[in-house]
Amino acid sequence: MSYDTILSTTNNGITTITVNRPNKLNALNKVTIEELHKAFKAANKDKQTKVVIITGSGEKAFVAGADISEFADFDVKNAEKLAGEGQKMLFDYIENLSTPVIAAVNGFALGGGLELAMACHFRVASDNAKMGLPEVSLGVIPGYGGTQRLPQLVGKGRAMEMVMTAGMIDANKALDYGLVNHVTSQEELIALAEKIASKIMRNSSVAIKGAIKSINANYKDGVDGYKTEIKQFGKCFGTEDFKEGTTAFLQKRKAEFPGK
Ligand code: COA
């Protein structure tokens, strides 16, 4: 599939999706959000894809936010629609994807850009990365899940301060906060994400799917995460991957998971 504002390539089990509007610091406009949805959907369906990495084009930005020029003249109704549809189509969609998604934050991740990174299953960053939710400096609040996911990742007090000050934190502070899992140089960033992806790929994709669902259940209103875990744990016992994993262990060999 070809896109206007993103790139998507698949190699060795990894689909790398790149937001490709470097002249606008990869800001997310309507088309980009729709194309990202399509690319994630296609990657999740693709049997070759075991892990998705999302990054930004160029050396300056991951994504510098939602495209401000697109919503500057919105009214209350349009703004609610923008946030509601965007959350459903992209941010919640990524969070609940059964294929693991790693954000490789290669520069500015601001507003919708940080919200995009936070919707991914985890994040790695380059040492030049800068992260923040600057929306209140524009007279608005984060609308793509930022007020919910930032406190989940860094704690309520830090999230309050970041949102209220509209400030940016650097990669090392983000590491200290637990917002990103690893920091490396910009040149090494994709290689690092791919190295982690290759470790993930050695494991059972069906078990990973159940684990993502169970971990996410902890953060969903009205859902009992322990019950979700029990259900998903049980489900594993009916899979070919479980048979292969346990048999391989007992036979002292490496498991070759069929992914079923
Ligand atoms: N929406 C739309 N366009 C954006 C954008 C955004 N969120 N972020 C950057 N751009 C555009 C700029 O308008 C500029 O376009 P132009 O060359 O056509 O004028 C281009 O990207 C380069 O950005 P510029 O501001 O010139 O780069 P800089 O290095 O001086 O500053 C930032 C970098 C990230 C500090 C600055 O671009 C910025 O503050 N962006 C907005 C961040 C934000 O508030 N995001 C949350 C949105 S809800």
PDB file of C-alpha atoms and ligand atoms in Angstrom:
ATOM      1  CA  MET A   1       0.000   0.000   0.000  1.00  0.00           C
ATOM      2  CA  SER A   2       1.310   3.491  -0.726  1.00  0.00           C
ATOM      3  CA  TYR A   3       0.626   6.549   1.433  1.00  0.00           C
ATOM      4  CA  ASP A   4       1.036  10.330   1.089  1.00  0.00           C
ATOM      5  CA  THR A   5       2.180  11.249   4.596  1.00  0.00           C
ATOM      6  CA  ILE A   6       3.725   8.078   6.027  1.00  0.00           C
ATOM      7  CA  LEU A   7       6.049   5.279   4.933  1.00  0.00           C
ATOM      8  CA  SER A   8       5.635   1.620   5.822  1.00  0.00           C
ATOM      9  CA  THR A   9       8.200  -1.097   5.124  1.00  0.00           C
ATOM     10  CA  THR A  10       8.444  -4.690   6.330  1.00  0.00           C
ATOM     11  CA  ASN A  11      11.752  -6.551   6.799  1.00  0.00           C
ATOM     12  CA  ASN A  12      12.651  -9.588   8.888  1.00  0.00           C
ATOM     13  CA  GLY A  13       9.358  -9.628  10.774  1.00  0.00           C
ATOM     14  CA  ILE A  14       9.401  -5.912  11.615  1.00  0.00           C
ATOM     15  CA  THR A  15       7.105  -3.341  10.039  1.00  0.00           C
ATOM     16  CA  THR A  16       8.563   0.138  10.400  1.00  0.00           C
ATOM     17  CA  ILE A  17       6.048   2.935  10.050  1.00  0.00           C
ATOM     18  CA  THR A  18       7.540   6.415   9.587  1.00  0.00           C
ATOM     19  CA  VAL A  19       5.528   9.605   9.852  1.00  0.00           C
ATOM     20  CA  ASN A  20       6.827  11.469   6.836  1.00  0.00           C
ATOM     21  CA  ARG A  21       6.076  15.194   6.942  1.00  0.00           C
ATOM     22  CA  PRO A  22       9.535  16.439   7.973  1.00  0.00           C
ATOM     23  CA  ASN A  23       8.833  20.013   6.795  1.00  0.00           C
ATOM     24  CA  LYS A  24       5.999  20.191   9.346  1.00  0.00           C
ATOM     25  CA  LEU A  25       7.997  18.284  11.957  1.00  0.00           C
ATOM     26  CA  ASN A  26       5.735  15.302  11.215  1.00  0.00           C
ATOM     27  CA  ALA A  27       2.658  17.008  12.713  1.00  0.00           C
ATOM     28  CA  LEU A  28      -0.409  14.776  12.634  1.00  0.00           C
ATOM     29  CA  ASN A  29      -3.101  16.014  10.273  1.00  0.00           C
ATOM     30  CA  LYS A  30      -6.331  14.214   9.406  1.00  0.00           C
ATOM     31  CA  VAL A  31      -4.795  12.355   6.474  1.00  0.00           C
ATOM     32  CA  THR A  32      -1.819  11.214   8.563  1.00  0.00           C
ATOM     33  CA  ILE A  33      -4.087   9.862  11.284  1.00  0.00           C
ATOM     34  CA  GLU A  34      -6.170   7.971   8.712  1.00  0.00           C
ATOM     35  CA  GLU A  35      -3.082   6.616   6.985  1.00  0.00           C
ATOM     36  CA  LEU A  36      -1.523   5.540  10.282  1.00  0.00           C
ATOM     37  CA  HIS A  37      -4.719   3.678  11.130  1.00  0.00           C
ATOM     38  CA  LYS A  38      -4.595   1.869   7.783  1.00  0.00           C
ATOM     39  CA  ALA A  39      -0.896   1.038   8.155  1.00  0.00           C
ATOM     40  CA  PHE A  40      -1.329  -0.356  11.683  1.00  0.00           C
ATOM     41  CA  LYS A  41      -4.362  -2.359  10.584  1.00  0.00           C
ATOM     42  CA  ALA A  42      -2.436  -3.802   7.633  1.00  0.00           C
ATOM     43  CA  ALA A  43       0.585  -4.628   9.809  1.00  0.00           C
ATOM     44  CA  ASN A  44      -1.618  -6.370  12.374  1.00  0.00           C
ATOM     45  CA  LYS A  45      -3.180  -8.521   9.643  1.00  0.00           C
ATOM     46  CA  ASP A  46       0.132  -9.305   7.972  1.00  0.00           C
ATOM     47  CA  LYS A  47       1.414 -12.740   9.017  1.00  0.00           C
ATOM     48  CA  GLN A  48       5.031 -11.658   8.352  1.00  0.00           C
ATOM     49  CA  THR A  49       4.845  -8.798  10.858  1.00  0.00           C
ATOM     50  CA  LYS A  50       5.759  -9.753  14.410  1.00  0.00           C
ATOM     51  CA  VAL A  51       6.569  -6.277  15.764  1.00  0.00           C
ATOM     52  CA  VAL A  52       5.785  -2.725  14.617  1.00  0.00           C
ATOM     53  CA  ILE A  53       8.196   0.176  15.136  1.00  0.00           C
ATOM     54  CA  ILE A  54       6.909   3.715  14.667  1.00  0.00           C
ATOM     55  CA  THR A  55       9.245   6.665  14.210  1.00  0.00           C
ATOM     56  CA  GLY A  56       9.448  10.099  12.579  1.00  0.00           C
ATOM     57  CA  SER A  57      11.170  11.205   9.403  1.00  0.00           C
ATOM     58  CA  GLY A  58      14.251  13.445   9.624  1.00  0.00           C
ATOM     59  CA  GLU A  59      16.556  14.194  12.523  1.00  0.00           C
ATOM     60  CA  LYS A  60      14.488  16.776  14.334  1.00  0.00           C
ATOM     61  CA  ALA A  61      11.120  15.322  15.235  1.00  0.00           C
ATOM     62  CA  PHE A  62       9.233  12.173  16.068  1.00  0.00           C
ATOM     63  CA  VAL A  63       5.937  14.079  15.830  1.00  0.00           C
ATOM     64  CA  ALA A  64       5.620  17.744  16.944  1.00  0.00           C
ATOM     65  CA  GLY A  65       1.933  17.421  17.739  1.00  0.00           C
ATOM     66  CA  ALA A  66      -1.436  17.516  16.097  1.00  0.00           C
ATOM     67  CA  ASP A  67      -1.418  19.863  13.098  1.00  0.00           C
ATOM     68  CA  ILE A  68      -2.378  23.157  14.742  1.00  0.00           C
ATOM     69  CA  SER A  69      -3.300  24.746  11.396  1.00  0.00           C
ATOM     70  CA  GLU A  70      -6.084  22.180  10.937  1.00  0.00           C
ATOM     71  CA  PHE A  71      -8.019  22.821  14.142  1.00  0.00           C
ATOM     72  CA  ALA A  72      -7.318  26.516  14.842  1.00  0.00           C
ATOM     73  CA  ASP A  73     -10.852  27.550  13.745  1.00  0.00           C
ATOM     74  CA  PHE A  74     -12.801  24.590  15.198  1.00  0.00           C
ATOM     75  CA  ASP A  75     -15.837  25.106  17.436  1.00  0.00           C
ATOM     76  CA  VAL A  76     -16.726  23.050  20.532  1.00  0.00           C
ATOM     77  CA  LYS A  77     -18.560  20.361  18.565  1.00  0.00           C
ATOM     78  CA  ASN A  78     -15.836  19.914  15.950  1.00  0.00           C
ATOM     79  CA  ALA A  79     -13.163  19.784  18.628  1.00  0.00           C
ATOM     80  CA  GLU A  80     -14.947  17.015  20.536  1.00  0.00           C
ATOM     81  CA  LYS A  81     -15.353  15.099  17.279  1.00  0.00           C
ATOM     82  CA  LEU A  82     -11.659  15.533  16.442  1.00  0.00           C
ATOM     83  CA  ALA A  83     -10.553  14.133  19.813  1.00  0.00           C
ATOM     84  CA  GLY A  84     -13.170  11.359  19.904  1.00  0.00           C
ATOM     85  CA  GLU A  85     -12.548  10.100  16.390  1.00  0.00           C
ATOM     86  CA  GLY A  86      -8.767  10.440  16.683  1.00  0.00           C
ATOM     87  CA  GLN A  87      -8.648   8.500  19.939  1.00  0.00           C
ATOM     88  CA  LYS A  88     -10.714   5.675  18.488  1.00  0.00           C
ATOM     89  CA  MET A  89      -9.052   5.527  15.096  1.00  0.00           C
ATOM     90  CA  LEU A  90      -5.435   5.755  16.184  1.00  0.00           C
ATOM     91  CA  PHE A  91      -4.488   6.055  19.836  1.00  0.00           C
ATOM     92  CA  ASP A  92      -6.800   3.442  21.410  1.00  0.00           C
ATOM     93  CA  TYR A  93      -6.364   1.351  18.285  1.00  0.00           C
ATOM     94  CA  ILE A  94      -2.566   1.161  18.737  1.00  0.00           C
ATOM     95  CA  GLU A  95      -2.816   0.539  22.485  1.00  0.00           C
ATOM     96  CA  ASN A  96      -5.095  -2.436  21.877  1.00  0.00           C
ATOM     97  CA  LEU A  97      -3.245  -3.832  18.857  1.00  0.00           C
ATOM     98  CA  SER A  98      -2.332  -7.488  19.338  1.00  0.00           C
ATOM     99  CA  THR A  99       1.035  -6.972  17.597  1.00  0.00           C
ATOM    100  CA  PRO A 100       3.645  -5.307  19.841  1.00  0.00           C
ATOM    101  CA  VAL A 101       4.298  -1.656  18.956  1.00  0.00           C
ATOM    102  CA  ILE A 102       7.517   0.162  19.908  1.00  0.00           C
ATOM    103  CA  ALA A 103       7.808   3.937  19.532  1.00  0.00           C
ATOM    104  CA  ALA A 104      11.309   5.027  18.496  1.00  0.00           C
ATOM    105  CA  VAL A 105      11.230   8.663  19.597  1.00  0.00           C
ATOM    106  CA  ASN A 106      13.865  10.366  17.440  1.00  0.00           C
ATOM    107  CA  GLY A 107      13.351  14.046  18.349  1.00  0.00           C
ATOM    108  CA  PHE A 108      10.464  16.287  19.427  1.00  0.00           C
ATOM    109  CA  ALA A 109       7.464  14.298  20.699  1.00  0.00           C
ATOM    110  CA  LEU A 110       5.031  17.016  21.662  1.00  0.00           C
ATOM    111  CA  GLY A 111       1.300  17.094  22.210  1.00  0.00           C
ATOM    112  CA  GLY A 112      -0.273  14.519  19.876  1.00  0.00           C
ATOM    113  CA  GLY A 113       3.255  13.252  19.174  1.00  0.00           C
ATOM    114  CA  LEU A 114       3.866  12.300  22.782  1.00  0.00           C
ATOM    115  CA  GLU A 115       0.304  10.973  22.955  1.00  0.00           C
ATOM    116  CA  LEU A 116       1.099   8.774  19.954  1.00  0.00           C
ATOM    117  CA  ALA A 117       4.292   7.501  21.603  1.00  0.00           C
ATOM    118  CA  MET A 118       2.400   6.863  24.851  1.00  0.00           C
ATOM    119  CA  ALA A 119      -0.282   4.847  23.042  1.00  0.00           C
ATOM    120  CA  CYS A 120       2.461   2.453  21.867  1.00  0.00           C
ATOM    121  CA  HIS A 121       3.283  -0.531  24.072  1.00  0.00           C
ATOM    122  CA  PHE A 122       6.624   1.002  25.093  1.00  0.00           C
ATOM    123  CA  ARG A 123       9.119   3.637  24.002  1.00  0.00           C
ATOM    124  CA  VAL A 124      12.828   4.043  23.284  1.00  0.00           C
ATOM    125  CA  ALA A 125      14.345   7.466  22.599  1.00  0.00           C
ATOM    126  CA  SER A 126      17.373   9.123  21.059  1.00  0.00           C
ATOM    127  CA  ASP A 127      19.401  11.400  23.310  1.00  0.00           C
ATOM    128  CA  ASN A 128      18.231  14.525  21.438  1.00  0.00           C
ATOM    129  CA  ALA A 129      14.540  13.725  22.053  1.00  0.00           C
ATOM    130  CA  LYS A 130      12.359  16.274  23.814  1.00  0.00           C
ATOM    131  CA  MET A 131       8.944  15.345  25.172  1.00  0.00           C
ATOM    132  CA  GLY A 132       6.039  17.344  26.481  1.00  0.00           C
ATOM    133  CA  LEU A 133       2.345  18.130  26.405  1.00  0.00           C
ATOM    134  CA  PRO A 134       2.342  21.873  25.599  1.00  0.00           C
ATOM    135  CA  GLU A 135      -1.396  22.159  24.894  1.00  0.00           C
ATOM    136  CA  VAL A 136      -2.275  24.544  27.742  1.00  0.00           C
ATOM    137  CA  SER A 137       0.131  27.043  26.183  1.00  0.00           C
ATOM    138  CA  LEU A 138      -2.308  27.047  23.241  1.00  0.00           C
ATOM    139  CA  GLY A 139      -5.381  27.371  25.436  1.00  0.00           C
ATOM    140  CA  VAL A 140      -6.405  23.743  25.072  1.00  0.00           C
ATOM    141  CA  ILE A 141      -5.736  20.444  26.878  1.00  0.00           C
ATOM    142  CA  PRO A 142      -4.348  17.175  25.493  1.00  0.00           C
ATOM    143  CA  GLY A 143      -7.155  15.463  23.578  1.00  0.00           C
ATOM    144  CA  TYR A 144      -5.617  12.245  22.331  1.00  0.00           C
ATOM    145  CA  GLY A 145      -5.403  10.478  25.689  1.00  0.00           C
ATOM    146  CA  GLY A 146      -2.515  12.487  27.167  1.00  0.00           C
ATOM    147  CA  THR A 147      -4.216  13.342  30.442  1.00  0.00           C
ATOM    148  CA  GLN A 148      -4.850   9.618  31.004  1.00  0.00           C
ATOM    149  CA  ARG A 149      -1.717   7.912  29.729  1.00  0.00           C
ATOM    150  CA  LEU A 150       0.895  10.370  31.045  1.00  0.00           C
ATOM    151  CA  PRO A 151      -0.079   9.858  34.723  1.00  0.00           C
ATOM    152  CA  GLN A 152      -0.206   6.087  34.129  1.00  0.00           C
ATOM    153  CA  LEU A 153       3.394   6.180  32.927  1.00  0.00           C
ATOM    154  CA  VAL A 154       5.053   8.852  35.082  1.00  0.00           C
ATOM    155  CA  GLY A 155       2.717   9.278  38.072  1.00  0.00           C
ATOM    156  CA  LYS A 156       0.091  11.910  38.806  1.00  0.00           C
ATOM    157  CA  GLY A 157       2.309  14.645  40.261  1.00  0.00           C
ATOM    158  CA  ARG A 158       4.829  14.590  37.415  1.00  0.00           C
ATOM    159  CA  ALA A 159       2.008  14.514  34.848  1.00  0.00           C
ATOM    160  CA  MET A 160       0.292  17.460  36.525  1.00  0.00           C
ATOM    161  CA  GLU A 161       3.521  19.464  36.449  1.00  0.00           C
ATOM    162  CA  MET A 162       4.316  18.572  32.830  1.00  0.00           C
ATOM    163  CA  VAL A 163       0.812  19.449  31.655  1.00  0.00           C
ATOM    164  CA  MET A 164       0.447  22.638  33.735  1.00  0.00           C
ATOM    165  CA  THR A 165       3.878  24.044  32.850  1.00  0.00           C
ATOM    166  CA  ALA A 166       3.576  22.959  29.185  1.00  0.00           C
ATOM    167  CA  GLY A 167       7.303  22.285  29.489  1.00  0.00           C
ATOM    168  CA  MET A 168       9.517  19.783  27.716  1.00  0.00           C
ATOM    169  CA  ILE A 169      11.662  17.123  29.339  1.00  0.00           C
ATOM    170  CA  ASP A 170      14.786  15.705  27.739  1.00  0.00           C
ATOM    171  CA  ALA A 171      15.449  12.040  27.003  1.00  0.00           C
ATOM    172  CA  ASN A 172      17.335  11.387  30.236  1.00  0.00           C
ATOM    173  CA  LYS A 173      14.581  12.859  32.367  1.00  0.00           C
ATOM    174  CA  ALA A 174      12.055  10.794  30.385  1.00  0.00           C
ATOM    175  CA  LEU A 175      14.168   7.723  31.186  1.00  0.00           C
ATOM    176  CA  ASP A 176      14.252   8.689  34.850  1.00  0.00           C
ATOM    177  CA  TYR A 177      10.456   9.180  34.801  1.00  0.00           C
ATOM    178  CA  GLY A 178       9.868   5.780  33.162  1.00  0.00           C
ATOM    179  CA  LEU A 179       8.330   7.443  30.118  1.00  0.00           C
ATOM    180  CA  VAL A 180      10.899   5.759  27.882  1.00  0.00           C
ATOM    181  CA  ASN A 181      12.641   2.457  28.555  1.00  0.00           C
ATOM    182  CA  HIS A 182      16.028   3.147  26.920  1.00  0.00           C
ATOM    183  CA  VAL A 183      18.000   6.093  25.545  1.00  0.00           C
ATOM    184  CA  THR A 184      20.667   5.872  22.863  1.00  0.00           C
ATOM    185  CA  SER A 185      22.215   8.002  20.133  1.00  0.00           C
ATOM    186  CA  GLN A 186      20.086   8.992  17.162  1.00  0.00           C
ATOM    187  CA  GLU A 187      22.229   6.814  14.853  1.00  0.00           C
ATOM    188  CA  GLU A 188      21.647   3.752  17.046  1.00  0.00           C
ATOM    189  CA  LEU A 189      17.962   4.300  17.768  1.00  0.00           C
ATOM    190  CA  ILE A 190      16.342   2.107  15.109  1.00  0.00           C
ATOM    191  CA  ALA A 191      18.969  -0.615  15.622  1.00  0.00           C
ATOM    192  CA  LEU A 192      18.136  -0.622  19.341  1.00  0.00           C
ATOM    193  CA  ALA A 193      14.389  -0.872  18.651  1.00  0.00           C
ATOM    194  CA  GLU A 194      15.080  -3.694  16.174  1.00  0.00           C
ATOM    195  CA  LYS A 195      17.266  -5.528  18.706  1.00  0.00           C
ATOM    196  CA  ILE A 196      14.419  -5.452  21.240  1.00  0.00           C
ATOM    197  CA  ALA A 197      11.965  -6.452  18.492  1.00  0.00           C
ATOM    198  CA  SER A 198      14.106  -9.481  17.621  1.00  0.00           C
ATOM    199  CA  LYS A 199      14.004 -10.626  21.264  1.00  0.00           C
ATOM    200  CA  ILE A 200      10.210 -10.273  21.251  1.00  0.00           C
ATOM    201  CA  MET A 201       9.945 -12.266  18.022  1.00  0.00           C
ATOM    202  CA  ARG A 202      11.554 -15.335  19.583  1.00  0.00           C
ATOM    203  CA  ASN A 203       8.521 -15.709  21.856  1.00  0.00           C
ATOM    204  CA  SER A 204       4.984 -16.894  21.264  1.00  0.00           C
ATOM    205  CA  SER A 205       2.961 -14.238  19.431  1.00  0.00           C
ATOM    206  CA  VAL A 206      -0.317 -15.675  20.745  1.00  0.00           C
ATOM    207  CA  ALA A 207       0.935 -15.535  24.331  1.00  0.00           C
ATOM    208  CA  ILE A 208       2.144 -11.969  23.765  1.00  0.00           C
ATOM    209  CA  LYS A 209      -1.314 -11.050  22.449  1.00  0.00           C
ATOM    210  CA  GLY A 210      -2.869 -12.371  25.690  1.00  0.00           C
ATOM    211  CA  ALA A 211      -0.278 -10.523  27.769  1.00  0.00           C
ATOM    212  CA  ILE A 212      -0.980  -7.190  26.021  1.00  0.00           C
ATOM    213  CA  LYS A 213      -4.700  -7.666  26.615  1.00  0.00           C
ATOM    214  CA  SER A 214      -4.150  -8.525  30.277  1.00  0.00           C
ATOM    215  CA  ILE A 215      -1.767  -5.640  30.997  1.00  0.00           C
ATOM    216  CA  ASN A 216      -4.101  -3.179  29.242  1.00  0.00           C
ATOM    217  CA  ALA A 217      -7.027  -4.509  31.319  1.00  0.00           C
ATOM    218  CA  ASN A 218      -5.398  -2.973  34.399  1.00  0.00           C
ATOM    219  CA  TYR A 219      -6.069   0.470  32.945  1.00  0.00           C
ATOM    220  CA  LYS A 220      -9.646   0.009  31.735  1.00  0.00           C
ATOM    221  CA  ASP A 221     -12.594   1.227  33.757  1.00  0.00           C
ATOM    222  CA  GLY A 222     -14.988  -1.527  34.755  1.00  0.00           C
ATOM    223  CA  VAL A 223     -12.656  -4.324  33.638  1.00  0.00           C
ATOM    224  CA  ASP A 224     -11.169  -6.717  36.193  1.00  0.00           C
ATOM    225  CA  GLY A 225      -7.555  -7.196  35.129  1.00  0.00           C
ATOM    226  CA  TYR A 226      -7.087 -10.294  37.298  1.00  0.00           C
ATOM    227  CA  LYS A 227     -10.095 -11.946  35.658  1.00  0.00           C
ATOM    228  CA  THR A 228      -8.787 -10.987  32.223  1.00  0.00           C
ATOM    229  CA  GLU A 229      -5.440 -12.536  33.127  1.00  0.00           C
ATOM    230  CA  ILE A 230      -7.063 -15.784  34.327  1.00  0.00           C
ATOM    231  CA  LYS A 231      -9.043 -16.042  31.069  1.00  0.00           C
ATOM    232  CA  GLN A 232      -6.022 -15.283  28.875  1.00  0.00           C
ATOM    233  CA  PHE A 233      -3.814 -17.660  30.899  1.00  0.00           C
ATOM    234  CA  GLY A 234      -6.328 -20.458  30.374  1.00  0.00           C
ATOM    235  CA  LYS A 235      -6.622 -19.675  26.673  1.00  0.00           C
ATOM    236  CA  CYS A 236      -2.884 -20.226  26.180  1.00  0.00           C
ATOM    237  CA  PHE A 237      -3.299 -23.896  27.160  1.00  0.00           C
ATOM    238  CA  GLY A 238      -5.388 -24.489  24.057  1.00  0.00           C
ATOM    239  CA  THR A 239      -2.750 -23.145  21.679  1.00  0.00           C
ATOM    240  CA  GLU A 240      -0.132 -24.902  19.559  1.00  0.00           C
ATOM    241  CA  ASP A 241       2.417 -22.373  20.813  1.00  0.00           C
ATOM    242  CA  PHE A 242       1.942 -23.573  24.396  1.00  0.00           C
ATOM    243  CA  LYS A 243       2.441 -27.210  23.339  1.00  0.00           C
ATOM    244  CA  GLU A 244       5.562 -26.271  21.398  1.00  0.00           C
ATOM    245  CA  GLY A 245       6.949 -24.031  24.161  1.00  0.00           C
ATOM    246  CA  THR A 246       6.594 -26.581  26.930  1.00  0.00           C
ATOM    247  CA  THR A 247       7.662 -29.542  24.750  1.00  0.00           C
ATOM    248  CA  ALA A 248      10.762 -27.674  23.551  1.00  0.00           C
ATOM    249  CA  PHE A 249      11.687 -26.834  27.140  1.00  0.00           C
ATOM    250  CA  LEU A 250      11.365 -30.452  28.269  1.00  0.00           C
ATOM    251  CA  GLN A 251      13.336 -31.635  25.224  1.00  0.00           C
ATOM    252  CA  LYS A 252      16.024 -29.019  25.969  1.00  0.00           C
ATOM    253  CA  ARG A 253      15.735 -27.358  22.542  1.00  0.00           C
ATOM    254  CA  LYS A 254      14.753 -23.922  21.261  1.00  0.00           C
ATOM    255  CA  ALA A 255      11.033 -23.474  20.669  1.00  0.00           C
ATOM    256  CA  GLU A 256       9.841 -22.872  17.103  1.00  0.00           C
ATOM    257  CA  PHE A 257       6.492 -21.228  17.689  1.00  0.00           C
ATOM    258  CA  PRO A 258       3.883 -21.669  14.948  1.00  0.00           C
ATOM    259  CA  GLY A 259       2.080 -18.528  16.199  1.00  0.00           C
ATOM    260  CA  LYS A 260      -1.210 -20.380  16.651  1.00  0.00           C
TER     261      LYS A 260
HETATM  262  N1  COA B   1       1.281  21.778  13.796  1.00  0.00           N
HETATM  263  C1  COA B   1       1.477  22.348  12.596  1.00  0.00           C
HETATM  264  N2  COA B   1       2.664  22.721  12.141  1.00  0.00           N
HETATM  265  C2  COA B   1       3.732  22.506  12.929  1.00  0.00           C
HETATM  266  C3  COA B   1       3.613  21.914  14.193  1.00  0.00           C
HETATM  267  C4  COA B   1       2.324  21.537  14.638  1.00  0.00           C
HETATM  268  N3  COA B   1       2.101  20.949  15.810  1.00  0.00           N
HETATM  269  N4  COA B   1       4.839  21.858  14.759  1.00  0.00           N
HETATM  270  C5  COA B   1       5.686  22.378  13.860  1.00  0.00           C
HETATM  271  N5  COA B   1       5.031  22.770  12.760  1.00  0.00           N
HETATM  272  C6  COA B   1       5.579  23.396  11.545  1.00  0.00           C
HETATM  273  C7  COA B   1       5.887  24.872  11.750  1.00  0.00           C
HETATM  274  O1  COA B   1       4.728  25.651  11.610  1.00  0.00           O
HETATM  275  C8  COA B   1       6.899  25.098  10.661  1.00  0.00           C
HETATM  276  O2  COA B   1       6.214  25.188   9.421  1.00  0.00           O
HETATM  277  P1  COA B   1       6.607  26.366   8.352  1.00  0.00           P
HETATM  278  O3  COA B   1       8.043  26.124   8.040  1.00  0.00           O
HETATM  279  O4  COA B   1       5.691  26.102   7.215  1.00  0.00           O
HETATM  280  O5  COA B   1       6.370  27.662   9.069  1.00  0.00           O
HETATM  281  C9  COA B   1       7.678  23.792  10.623  1.00  0.00           C
HETATM  282  O6  COA B   1       6.830  22.820  11.227  1.00  0.00           O
HETATM  283  C10 COA B   1       8.976  23.830  11.397  1.00  0.00           C
HETATM  284  O7  COA B   1       8.689  24.243  12.719  1.00  0.00           O
HETATM  285  P2  COA B   1       9.423  25.473  13.454  1.00  0.00           P
HETATM  286  O8  COA B   1       8.505  25.973  14.522  1.00  0.00           O
HETATM  287  O9  COA B   1       9.897  26.473  12.441  1.00  0.00           O
HETATM  288  O10 COA B   1      10.687  24.734  14.091  1.00  0.00           O
HETATM  289  P3  COA B   1      11.500  25.197  15.368  1.00  0.00           P
HETATM  290  O11 COA B   1      12.726  24.357  15.386  1.00  0.00           O
HETATM  291  O12 COA B   1      11.683  26.676  15.402  1.00  0.00           O
HETATM  292  O13 COA B   1      10.594  24.803  16.615  1.00  0.00           O
HETATM  293  C11 COA B   1       9.087  23.373  17.887  1.00  0.00           C
HETATM  294  C12 COA B   1      10.299  23.466  16.921  1.00  0.00           C
HETATM  295  C13 COA B   1       8.734  21.914  18.016  1.00  0.00           C
HETATM  296  C14 COA B   1       9.538  23.908  19.248  1.00  0.00           C
HETATM  297  C15 COA B   1       7.922  24.209  17.340  1.00  0.00           C
HETATM  298  O14 COA B   1       7.683  23.820  16.007  1.00  0.00           O
HETATM  299  C16 COA B   1       6.629  24.050  18.104  1.00  0.00           C
HETATM  300  O15 COA B   1       6.487  24.574  19.198  1.00  0.00           O
HETATM  301  N6  COA B   1       5.638  23.307  17.519  1.00  0.00           N
HETATM  302  C17 COA B   1       4.347  23.155  18.079  1.00  0.00           C
HETATM  303  C18 COA B   1       4.383  22.162  19.243  1.00  0.00           C
HETATM  304  C19 COA B   1       3.020  22.049  19.886  1.00  0.00           C
HETATM  305  O16 COA B   1       2.510  22.959  20.502  1.00  0.00           O
HETATM  306  N7  COA B   1       2.414  20.853  19.743  1.00  0.00           N
HETATM  307  C20 COA B   1       1.161  20.550  20.349  1.00  0.00           C
HETATM  308  C21 COA B   1       0.057  20.766  19.402  1.00  0.00           C
HETATM  309  S1  COA B   1      -1.499  20.435  20.137  1.00  0.00           S
END
